[in-house]
Coordinates of C-alpha atoms in Angstrom, one line a residue:
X925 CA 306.5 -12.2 157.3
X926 CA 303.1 -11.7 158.2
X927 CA 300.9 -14.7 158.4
X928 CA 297.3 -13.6 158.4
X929 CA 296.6 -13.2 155.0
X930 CA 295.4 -10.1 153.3
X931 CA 291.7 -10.7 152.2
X932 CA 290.9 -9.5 148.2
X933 CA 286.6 -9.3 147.0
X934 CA 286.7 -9.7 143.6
X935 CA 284.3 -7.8 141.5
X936 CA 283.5 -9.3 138.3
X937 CA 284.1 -12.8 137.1
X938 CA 284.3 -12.3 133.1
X939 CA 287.0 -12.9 130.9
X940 CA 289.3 -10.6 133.0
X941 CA 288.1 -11.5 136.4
X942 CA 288.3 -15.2 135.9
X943 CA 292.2 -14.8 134.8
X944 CA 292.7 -12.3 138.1
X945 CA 291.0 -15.4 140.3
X946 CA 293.2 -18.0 138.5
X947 CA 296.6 -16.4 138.5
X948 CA 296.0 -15.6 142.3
X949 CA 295.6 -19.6 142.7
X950 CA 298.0 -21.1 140.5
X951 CA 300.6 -18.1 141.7
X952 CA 299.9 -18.2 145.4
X953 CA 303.2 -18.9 147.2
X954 CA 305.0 -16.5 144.9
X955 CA 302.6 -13.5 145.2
X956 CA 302.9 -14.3 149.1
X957 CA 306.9 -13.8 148.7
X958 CA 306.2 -10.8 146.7
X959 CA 303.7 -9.0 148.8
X960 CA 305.5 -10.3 152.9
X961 CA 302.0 -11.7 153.2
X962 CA 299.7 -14.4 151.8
X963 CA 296.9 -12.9 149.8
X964 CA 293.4 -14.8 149.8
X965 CA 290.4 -14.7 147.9
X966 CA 287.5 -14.5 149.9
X967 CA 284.9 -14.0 147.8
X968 CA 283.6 -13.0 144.0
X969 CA 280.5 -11.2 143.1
X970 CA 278.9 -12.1 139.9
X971 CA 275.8 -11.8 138.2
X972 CA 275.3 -15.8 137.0
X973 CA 276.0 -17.7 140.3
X974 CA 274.9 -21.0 137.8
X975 CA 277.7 -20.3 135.4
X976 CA 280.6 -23.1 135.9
X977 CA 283.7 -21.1 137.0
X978 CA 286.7 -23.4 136.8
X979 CA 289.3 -23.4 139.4
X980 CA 287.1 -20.8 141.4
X981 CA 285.8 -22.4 144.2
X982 CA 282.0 -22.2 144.4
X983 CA 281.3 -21.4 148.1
X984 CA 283.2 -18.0 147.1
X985 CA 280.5 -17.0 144.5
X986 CA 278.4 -14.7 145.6
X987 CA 275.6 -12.6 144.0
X988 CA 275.5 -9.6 146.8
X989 CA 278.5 -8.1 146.1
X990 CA 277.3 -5.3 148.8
X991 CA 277.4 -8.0 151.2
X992 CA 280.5 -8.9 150.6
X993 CA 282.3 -5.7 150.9
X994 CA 280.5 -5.1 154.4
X995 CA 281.1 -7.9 156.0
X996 CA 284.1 -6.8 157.9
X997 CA 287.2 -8.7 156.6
X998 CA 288.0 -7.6 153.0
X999 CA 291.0 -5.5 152.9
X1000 CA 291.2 -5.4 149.0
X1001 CA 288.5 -5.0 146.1
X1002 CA 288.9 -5.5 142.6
X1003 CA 286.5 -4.2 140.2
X1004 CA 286.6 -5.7 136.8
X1005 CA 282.9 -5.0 136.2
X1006 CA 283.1 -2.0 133.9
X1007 CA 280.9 0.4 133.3
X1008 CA 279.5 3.6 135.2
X1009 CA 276.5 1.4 137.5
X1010 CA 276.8 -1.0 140.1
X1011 CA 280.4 -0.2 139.4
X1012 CA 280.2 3.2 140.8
X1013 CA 277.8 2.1 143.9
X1014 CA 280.6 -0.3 145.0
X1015 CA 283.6 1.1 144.9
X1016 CA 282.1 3.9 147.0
X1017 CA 281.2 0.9 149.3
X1018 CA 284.8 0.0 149.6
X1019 CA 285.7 3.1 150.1
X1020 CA 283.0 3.1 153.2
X1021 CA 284.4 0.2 154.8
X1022 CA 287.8 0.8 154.9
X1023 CA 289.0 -1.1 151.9
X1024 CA 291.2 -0.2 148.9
X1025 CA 290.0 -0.4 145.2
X1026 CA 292.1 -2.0 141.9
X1027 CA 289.6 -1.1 139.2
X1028 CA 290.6 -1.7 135.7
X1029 CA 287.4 0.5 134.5
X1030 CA 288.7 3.2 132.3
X1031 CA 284.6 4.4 131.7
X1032 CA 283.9 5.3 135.3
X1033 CA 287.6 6.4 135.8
X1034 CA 287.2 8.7 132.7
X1035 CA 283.9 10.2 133.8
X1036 CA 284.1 9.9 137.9
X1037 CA 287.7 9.5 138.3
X1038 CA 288.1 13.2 140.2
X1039 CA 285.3 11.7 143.0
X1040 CA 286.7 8.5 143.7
X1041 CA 290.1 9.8 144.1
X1042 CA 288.9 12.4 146.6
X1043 CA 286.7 9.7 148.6
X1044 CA 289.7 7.1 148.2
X1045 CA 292.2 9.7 150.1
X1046 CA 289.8 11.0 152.9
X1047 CA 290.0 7.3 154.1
X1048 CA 293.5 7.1 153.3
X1049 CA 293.0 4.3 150.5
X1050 CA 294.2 3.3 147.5
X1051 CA 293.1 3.7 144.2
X1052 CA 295.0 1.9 141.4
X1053 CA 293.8 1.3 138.0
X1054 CA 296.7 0.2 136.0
X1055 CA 294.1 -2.1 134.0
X1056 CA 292.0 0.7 132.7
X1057 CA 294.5 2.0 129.7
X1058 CA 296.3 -0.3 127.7
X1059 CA 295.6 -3.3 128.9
X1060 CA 298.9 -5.4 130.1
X1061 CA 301.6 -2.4 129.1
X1062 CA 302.9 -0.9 132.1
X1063 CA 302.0 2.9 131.4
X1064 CA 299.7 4.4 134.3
X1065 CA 302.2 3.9 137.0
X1066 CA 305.7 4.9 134.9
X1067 CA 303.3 8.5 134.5
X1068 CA 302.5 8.6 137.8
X1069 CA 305.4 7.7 139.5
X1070 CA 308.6 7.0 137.2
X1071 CA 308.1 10.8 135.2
X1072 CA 306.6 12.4 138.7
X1073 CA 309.9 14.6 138.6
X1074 CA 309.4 15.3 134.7
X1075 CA 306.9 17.8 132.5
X1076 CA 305.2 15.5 130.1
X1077 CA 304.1 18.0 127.0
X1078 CA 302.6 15.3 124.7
X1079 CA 301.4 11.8 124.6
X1080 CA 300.0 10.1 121.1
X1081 CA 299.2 6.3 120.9
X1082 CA 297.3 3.8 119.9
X1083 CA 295.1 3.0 122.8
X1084 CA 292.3 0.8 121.2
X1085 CA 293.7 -3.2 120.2
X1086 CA 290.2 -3.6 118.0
X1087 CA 290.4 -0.5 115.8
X1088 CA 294.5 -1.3 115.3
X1089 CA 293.5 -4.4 114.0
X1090 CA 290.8 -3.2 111.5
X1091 CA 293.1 -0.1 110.3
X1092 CA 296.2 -2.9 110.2
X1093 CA 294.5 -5.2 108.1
X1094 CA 293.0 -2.3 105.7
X1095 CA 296.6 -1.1 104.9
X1096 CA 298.0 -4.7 104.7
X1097 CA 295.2 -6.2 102.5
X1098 CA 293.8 -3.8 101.0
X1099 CA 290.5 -5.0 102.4
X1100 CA 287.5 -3.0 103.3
X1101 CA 286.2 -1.6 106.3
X1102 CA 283.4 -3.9 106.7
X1103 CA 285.3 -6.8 105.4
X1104 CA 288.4 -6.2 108.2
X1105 CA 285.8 -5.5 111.0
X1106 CA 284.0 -8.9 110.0
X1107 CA 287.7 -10.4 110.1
X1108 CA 288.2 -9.0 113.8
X1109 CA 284.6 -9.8 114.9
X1110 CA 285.5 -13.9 113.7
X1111 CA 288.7 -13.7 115.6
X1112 CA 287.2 -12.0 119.0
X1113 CA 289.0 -8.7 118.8
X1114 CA 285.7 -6.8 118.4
X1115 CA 282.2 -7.4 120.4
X1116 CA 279.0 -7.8 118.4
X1117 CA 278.7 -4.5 118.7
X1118 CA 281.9 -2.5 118.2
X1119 CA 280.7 1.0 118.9
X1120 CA 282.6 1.9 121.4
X1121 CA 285.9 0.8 119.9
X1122 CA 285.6 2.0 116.1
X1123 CA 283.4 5.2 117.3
X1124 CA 286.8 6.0 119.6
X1125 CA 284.5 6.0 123.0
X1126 CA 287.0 3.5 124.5
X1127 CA 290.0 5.5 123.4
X1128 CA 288.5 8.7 124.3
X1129 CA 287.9 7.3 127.7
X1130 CA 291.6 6.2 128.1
X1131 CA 292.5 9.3 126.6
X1132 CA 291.0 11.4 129.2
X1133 CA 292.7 9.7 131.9
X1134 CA 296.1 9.9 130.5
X1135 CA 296.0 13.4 130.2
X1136 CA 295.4 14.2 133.9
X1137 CA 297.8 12.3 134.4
X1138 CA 300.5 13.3 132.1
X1139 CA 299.2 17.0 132.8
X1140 CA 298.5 16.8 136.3
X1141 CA 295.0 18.4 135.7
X1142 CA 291.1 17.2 135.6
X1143 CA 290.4 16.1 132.0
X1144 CA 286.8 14.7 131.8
X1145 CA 285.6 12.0 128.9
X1146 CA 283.7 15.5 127.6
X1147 CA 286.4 17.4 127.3
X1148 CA 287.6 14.8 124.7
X1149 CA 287.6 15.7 120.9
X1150 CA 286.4 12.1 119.4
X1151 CA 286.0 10.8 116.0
X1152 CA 285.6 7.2 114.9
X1153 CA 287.3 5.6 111.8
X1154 CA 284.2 3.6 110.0
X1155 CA 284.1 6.4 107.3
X1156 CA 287.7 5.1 106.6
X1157 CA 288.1 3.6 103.0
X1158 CA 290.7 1.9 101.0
X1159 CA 290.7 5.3 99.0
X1160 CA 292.5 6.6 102.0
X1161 CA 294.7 4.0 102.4
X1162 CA 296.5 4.3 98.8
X1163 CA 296.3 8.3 99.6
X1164 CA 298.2 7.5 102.5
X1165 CA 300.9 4.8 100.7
X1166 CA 301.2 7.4 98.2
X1167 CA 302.8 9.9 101.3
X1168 CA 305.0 7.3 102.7
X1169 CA 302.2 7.0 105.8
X1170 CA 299.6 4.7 106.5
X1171 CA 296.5 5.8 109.3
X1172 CA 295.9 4.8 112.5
X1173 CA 293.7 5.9 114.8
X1174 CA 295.6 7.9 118.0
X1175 CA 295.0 9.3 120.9
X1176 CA 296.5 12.2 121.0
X1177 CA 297.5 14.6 124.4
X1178 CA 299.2 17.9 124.1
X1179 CA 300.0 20.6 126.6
X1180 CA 300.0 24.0 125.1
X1181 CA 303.4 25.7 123.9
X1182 CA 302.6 28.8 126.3
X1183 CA 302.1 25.8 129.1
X1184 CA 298.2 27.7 130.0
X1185 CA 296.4 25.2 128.2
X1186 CA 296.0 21.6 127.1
X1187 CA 294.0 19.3 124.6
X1188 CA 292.4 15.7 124.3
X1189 CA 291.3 14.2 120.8
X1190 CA 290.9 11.0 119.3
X1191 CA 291.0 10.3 115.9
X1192 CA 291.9 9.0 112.9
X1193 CA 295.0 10.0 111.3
X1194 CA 297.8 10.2 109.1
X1195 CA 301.2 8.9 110.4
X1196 CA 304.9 8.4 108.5
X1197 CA 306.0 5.4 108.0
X1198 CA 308.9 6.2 109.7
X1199 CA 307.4 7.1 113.2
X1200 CA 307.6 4.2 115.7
X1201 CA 303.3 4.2 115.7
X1202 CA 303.2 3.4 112.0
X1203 CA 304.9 -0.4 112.5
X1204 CA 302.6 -1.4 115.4
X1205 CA 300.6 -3.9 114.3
X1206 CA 297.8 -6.1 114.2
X1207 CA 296.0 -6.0 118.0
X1208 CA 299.1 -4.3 119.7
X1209 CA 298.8 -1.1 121.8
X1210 CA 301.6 1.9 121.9
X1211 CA 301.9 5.0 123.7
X1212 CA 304.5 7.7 122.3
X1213 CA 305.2 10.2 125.6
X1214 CA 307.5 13.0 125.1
X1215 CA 308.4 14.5 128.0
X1216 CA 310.9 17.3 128.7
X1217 CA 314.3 15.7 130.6
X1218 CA 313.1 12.2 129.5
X1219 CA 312.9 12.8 125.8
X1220 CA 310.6 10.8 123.7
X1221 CA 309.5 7.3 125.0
X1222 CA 307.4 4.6 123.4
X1223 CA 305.4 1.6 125.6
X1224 CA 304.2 -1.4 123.7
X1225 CA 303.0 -4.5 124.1
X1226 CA 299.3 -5.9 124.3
X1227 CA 296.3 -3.8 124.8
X1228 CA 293.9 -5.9 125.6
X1229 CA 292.1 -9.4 126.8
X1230 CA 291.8 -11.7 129.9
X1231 CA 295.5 -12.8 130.5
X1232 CA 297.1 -9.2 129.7
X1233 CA 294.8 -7.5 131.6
X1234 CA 294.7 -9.5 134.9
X1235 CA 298.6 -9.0 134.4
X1236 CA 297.6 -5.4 135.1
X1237 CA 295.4 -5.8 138.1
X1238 CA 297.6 -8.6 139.6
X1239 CA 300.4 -5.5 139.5
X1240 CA 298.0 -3.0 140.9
X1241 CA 297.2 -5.7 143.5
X1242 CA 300.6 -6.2 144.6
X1243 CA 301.5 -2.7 145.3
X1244 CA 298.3 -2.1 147.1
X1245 CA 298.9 -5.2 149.1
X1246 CA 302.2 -3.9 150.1
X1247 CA 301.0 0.0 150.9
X1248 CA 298.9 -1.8 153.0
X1249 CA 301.3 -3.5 155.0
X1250 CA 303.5 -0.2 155.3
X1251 CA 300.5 1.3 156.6
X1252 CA 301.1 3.7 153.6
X1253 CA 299.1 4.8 150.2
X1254 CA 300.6 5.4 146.9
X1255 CA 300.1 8.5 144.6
X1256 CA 296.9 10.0 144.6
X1257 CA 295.1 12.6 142.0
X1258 CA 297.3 15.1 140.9
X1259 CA 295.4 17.8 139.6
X1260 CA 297.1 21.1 140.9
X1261 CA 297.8 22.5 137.7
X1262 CA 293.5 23.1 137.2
X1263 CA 294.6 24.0 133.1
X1264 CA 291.6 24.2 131.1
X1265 CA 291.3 21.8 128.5
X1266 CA 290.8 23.7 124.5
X1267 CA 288.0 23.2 121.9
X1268 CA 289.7 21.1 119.4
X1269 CA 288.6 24.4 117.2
X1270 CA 292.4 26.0 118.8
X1271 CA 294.0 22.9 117.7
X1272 CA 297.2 23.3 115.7
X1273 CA 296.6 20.6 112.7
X1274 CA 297.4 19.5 109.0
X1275 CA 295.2 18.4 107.1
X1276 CA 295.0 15.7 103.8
X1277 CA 291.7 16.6 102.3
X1278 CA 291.0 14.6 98.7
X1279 CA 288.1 16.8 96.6
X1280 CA 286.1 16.1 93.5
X1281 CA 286.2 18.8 91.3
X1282 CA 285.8 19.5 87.3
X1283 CA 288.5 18.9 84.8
X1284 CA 289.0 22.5 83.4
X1285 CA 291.1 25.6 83.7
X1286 CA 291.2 27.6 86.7
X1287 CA 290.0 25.0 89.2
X1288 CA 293.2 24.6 91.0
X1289 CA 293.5 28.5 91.5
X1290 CA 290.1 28.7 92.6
X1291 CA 290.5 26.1 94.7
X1292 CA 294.3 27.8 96.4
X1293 CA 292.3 31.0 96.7
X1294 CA 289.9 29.6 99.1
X1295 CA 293.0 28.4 100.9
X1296 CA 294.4 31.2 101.2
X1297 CA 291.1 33.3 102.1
X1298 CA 290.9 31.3 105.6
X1299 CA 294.6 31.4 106.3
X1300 CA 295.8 28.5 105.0
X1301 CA 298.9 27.4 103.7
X1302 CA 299.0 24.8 101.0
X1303 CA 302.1 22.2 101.1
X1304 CA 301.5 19.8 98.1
X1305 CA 298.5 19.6 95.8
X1306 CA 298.1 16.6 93.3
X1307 CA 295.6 16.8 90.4
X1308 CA 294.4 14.1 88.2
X1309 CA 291.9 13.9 86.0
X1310 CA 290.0 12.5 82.6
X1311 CA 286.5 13.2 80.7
X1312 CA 285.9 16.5 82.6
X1313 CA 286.0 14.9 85.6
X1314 CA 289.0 15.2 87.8
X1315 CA 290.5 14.7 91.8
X1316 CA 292.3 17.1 93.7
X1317 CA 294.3 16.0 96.6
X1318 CA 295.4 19.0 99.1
X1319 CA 297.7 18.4 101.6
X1320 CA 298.0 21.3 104.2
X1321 CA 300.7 23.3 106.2
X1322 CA 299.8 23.1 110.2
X1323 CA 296.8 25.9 110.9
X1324 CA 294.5 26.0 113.6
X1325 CA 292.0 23.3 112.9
X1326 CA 288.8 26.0 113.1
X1327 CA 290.9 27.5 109.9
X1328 CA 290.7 24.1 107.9
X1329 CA 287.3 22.4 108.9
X1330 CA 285.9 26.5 107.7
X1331 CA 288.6 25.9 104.6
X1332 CA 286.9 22.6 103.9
X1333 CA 282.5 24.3 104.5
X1334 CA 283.9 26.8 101.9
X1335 CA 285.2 24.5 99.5
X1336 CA 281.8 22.9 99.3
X1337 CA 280.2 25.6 98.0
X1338 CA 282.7 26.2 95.4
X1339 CA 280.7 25.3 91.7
X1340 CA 283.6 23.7 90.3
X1341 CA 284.5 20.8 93.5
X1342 CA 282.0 17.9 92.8
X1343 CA 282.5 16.9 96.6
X1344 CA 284.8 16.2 99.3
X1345 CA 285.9 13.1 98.9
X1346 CA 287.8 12.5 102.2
X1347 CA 289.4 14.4 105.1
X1348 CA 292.0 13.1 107.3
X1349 CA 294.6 14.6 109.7
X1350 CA 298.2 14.5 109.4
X1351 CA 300.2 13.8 112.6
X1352 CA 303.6 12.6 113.5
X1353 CA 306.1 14.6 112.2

């Protein structure tokens, strides 16, 4: 066993990179069994040098992370910062000076991820970012590595612990959206401001790297079809309950059934009760991959938070640790295939769509007509209604998505529908 210990910088002391620096203490002499090499901290970067870090000793804090990645010795960074800048800056820094990267920031990976992989292999590092998608569930590696032999043709999950939360308690209370978000902002599932989460930027971001992964092809946070959940009601809910589904909001990852293309959305949507995404609850990630030889395959487990997440990165660390002593890198990008990624227009879909519309004769055929002028197939329709007023609940065959959201723009204009009430994918089948 080698005694000179392998020296990690640590990028980032928040809720993530104060669990890294803990479990790296506390869990010394075992990761040195693990590894065939102790493993040191030799220094964290963090904004606040004033801020009491417990257990982290304080001539290790350092506020010039630069610095501390060119002074010679580090032979490990990890970058829990987050975000595109310094982030960026310093793992190209790394990269510069020799020294392999564990980054659990799915933002940078999402939009950069093509140029740190090409500067990480013409040094002959590592870059592992196990971290970056769903938090503490082993799921980037078992892609990358496990179903390397495989041809993954979809992935759908539930990427995002905060908006699972919010959805879970909606169906499961029949709360609000505002109420369920206050719920998760009082329990610290959501930030003061949840954009990102209930938006789907966060999802999307994951999303976008789990494609090129899964499809072996550059998929770019732009080329991610996104829509956020806060126009979600309780409405949609007992719509749902009503078709033995309840809505979640998915990431969803399909390759193309003539294999020349492939797509990237997030959004809300539909699911059957029945499918293994419907019963995952409360904070809880899941990611469905259905791969050719393999079959279908579900990972679960926490998304999210300090001690899940440093679970992650401690992983990543591990394997880098011991590439490094093999003199050795693991996988790298794998983006041979160079398939385009489609408009979510080309998107094979069905659609729930709930309209307003007047209580009188002929409504219902007006309102199939339409249908069927754009090419779409109805396959249940429910109609209630009172006083001249009455709803109309449409639930379509699969067409391409351009087909229903051009359905939906004619259906406005229509003198008899009042309004469209709600519109919702169905997936899952």
């Amino acid at each position: 066993m080698r005694t000179r210990p392998l020296k990690v910088a640590l990028l980032g002391c928040g809720v993530v990179g104060s669990e890294v620096a803990r479990i790296m203490t506390t869990h010394a002499d075992d990761l040195t069994q693990r590894i065939g090499a102790p493993v040191e901290l030799a220094g964290v970067a963090v904004r606040r040098p004033s801020k009491v870090r417990e257990g982290i000793d304080p001539a290790l804090i350092t506020t010039d992370a630069t610095a501390l990645l060119k002074r010679g010795d580090i032979d490990i960074a990890i970058e829990v910062i987050g975000g595109i800048e310094p982030a960026r800056t310093l793992i190209t820094t790394a990269f510069e000076n020799g020294i392999s990267v564990v980054s659990a920031n799915k933002a940078l990976l999402a939009q950069d991820g093509a140029a740190l992989h090409a500067a990480a292999e013409a040094r002959g590092l590592d870059l592992y970012y196990e971290a970056a998608v769903a938090g503490a569930i082993p799921l980037v590696r078992p892609m990358r590595e496990s179903l390397a032999g495989d041809k993954i043709n979809r992935v759908m999950g539930i990427v995002n612990g905060t908006t699972n939360f919010i959805l879970d308690k909606m169906d499961s209370t029949g709360a609000g959206y505002q109420e369920a978000l206050d719920e998760a902002t009082a329990l610290g599932y959501a930030e003061a401001d949840p954009t990102a989460d209930v938006e789907g930027y966060d999802a999307a971001a994951k999303a976008a790297i789990l494609a090129g992964i899964a499809f072996h092809t550059r998929v770019r946070l732009d080329d991610v079809y996104r829509e956020g959940m806060t126009e979600v009601s309780a409405a949609d809910f007992a719509s749902a309950k009503r078709m033995g589904c309840t809505i979640k909001l998915l990431a969803i990852l399909e390759r193309a059934a003539d294999g020349e293309s492939v797509t990237a959305r997030v959004h809300p949507a539909m699911i059957p009760l029945s499918h293994p995404l419907a019963s995952v609850r409360e904070a809880y990630n899941a990611v469905f991959v259905e791969a050719e030889a393999a079959g279908r395959l579900m990972f679960y487990g926490p998304g999210a938070g300090g001690s899940p997440t440093a679970s992650a990165v401690l992983g990543d660390l591990v394997a880098v640790c011991r590439n490094k002593l093999a003199e050795a890198t693991g996988p790298g990008e794998s983006a041979y295939t160079q398939l385009p990624v489609s408009p979510m227009g080309d998107v094979v879909t069905r659609y729930h769509i709930s309209l307003d519309v007047a209580d009188k004769p002929g409504v219902l055929a007006q309102v199939a007509t339409t249908f069927a002028e754009h090419g779409v197939s109805i396959d249940t329709v429910r109609q209630q209604g009172k006083d001249g007023e009455a709803s109309l609940v449409v639930v379509t065959h699969r067409a391409p998505d351009a087909a229903l959201s051009g359905t939906v723009e004619a259906l406005r204009k229509l003198d008899t529908v009042r309004g469209v009430a709600s519109i919702m994918r169905v997936e899952g089948e």
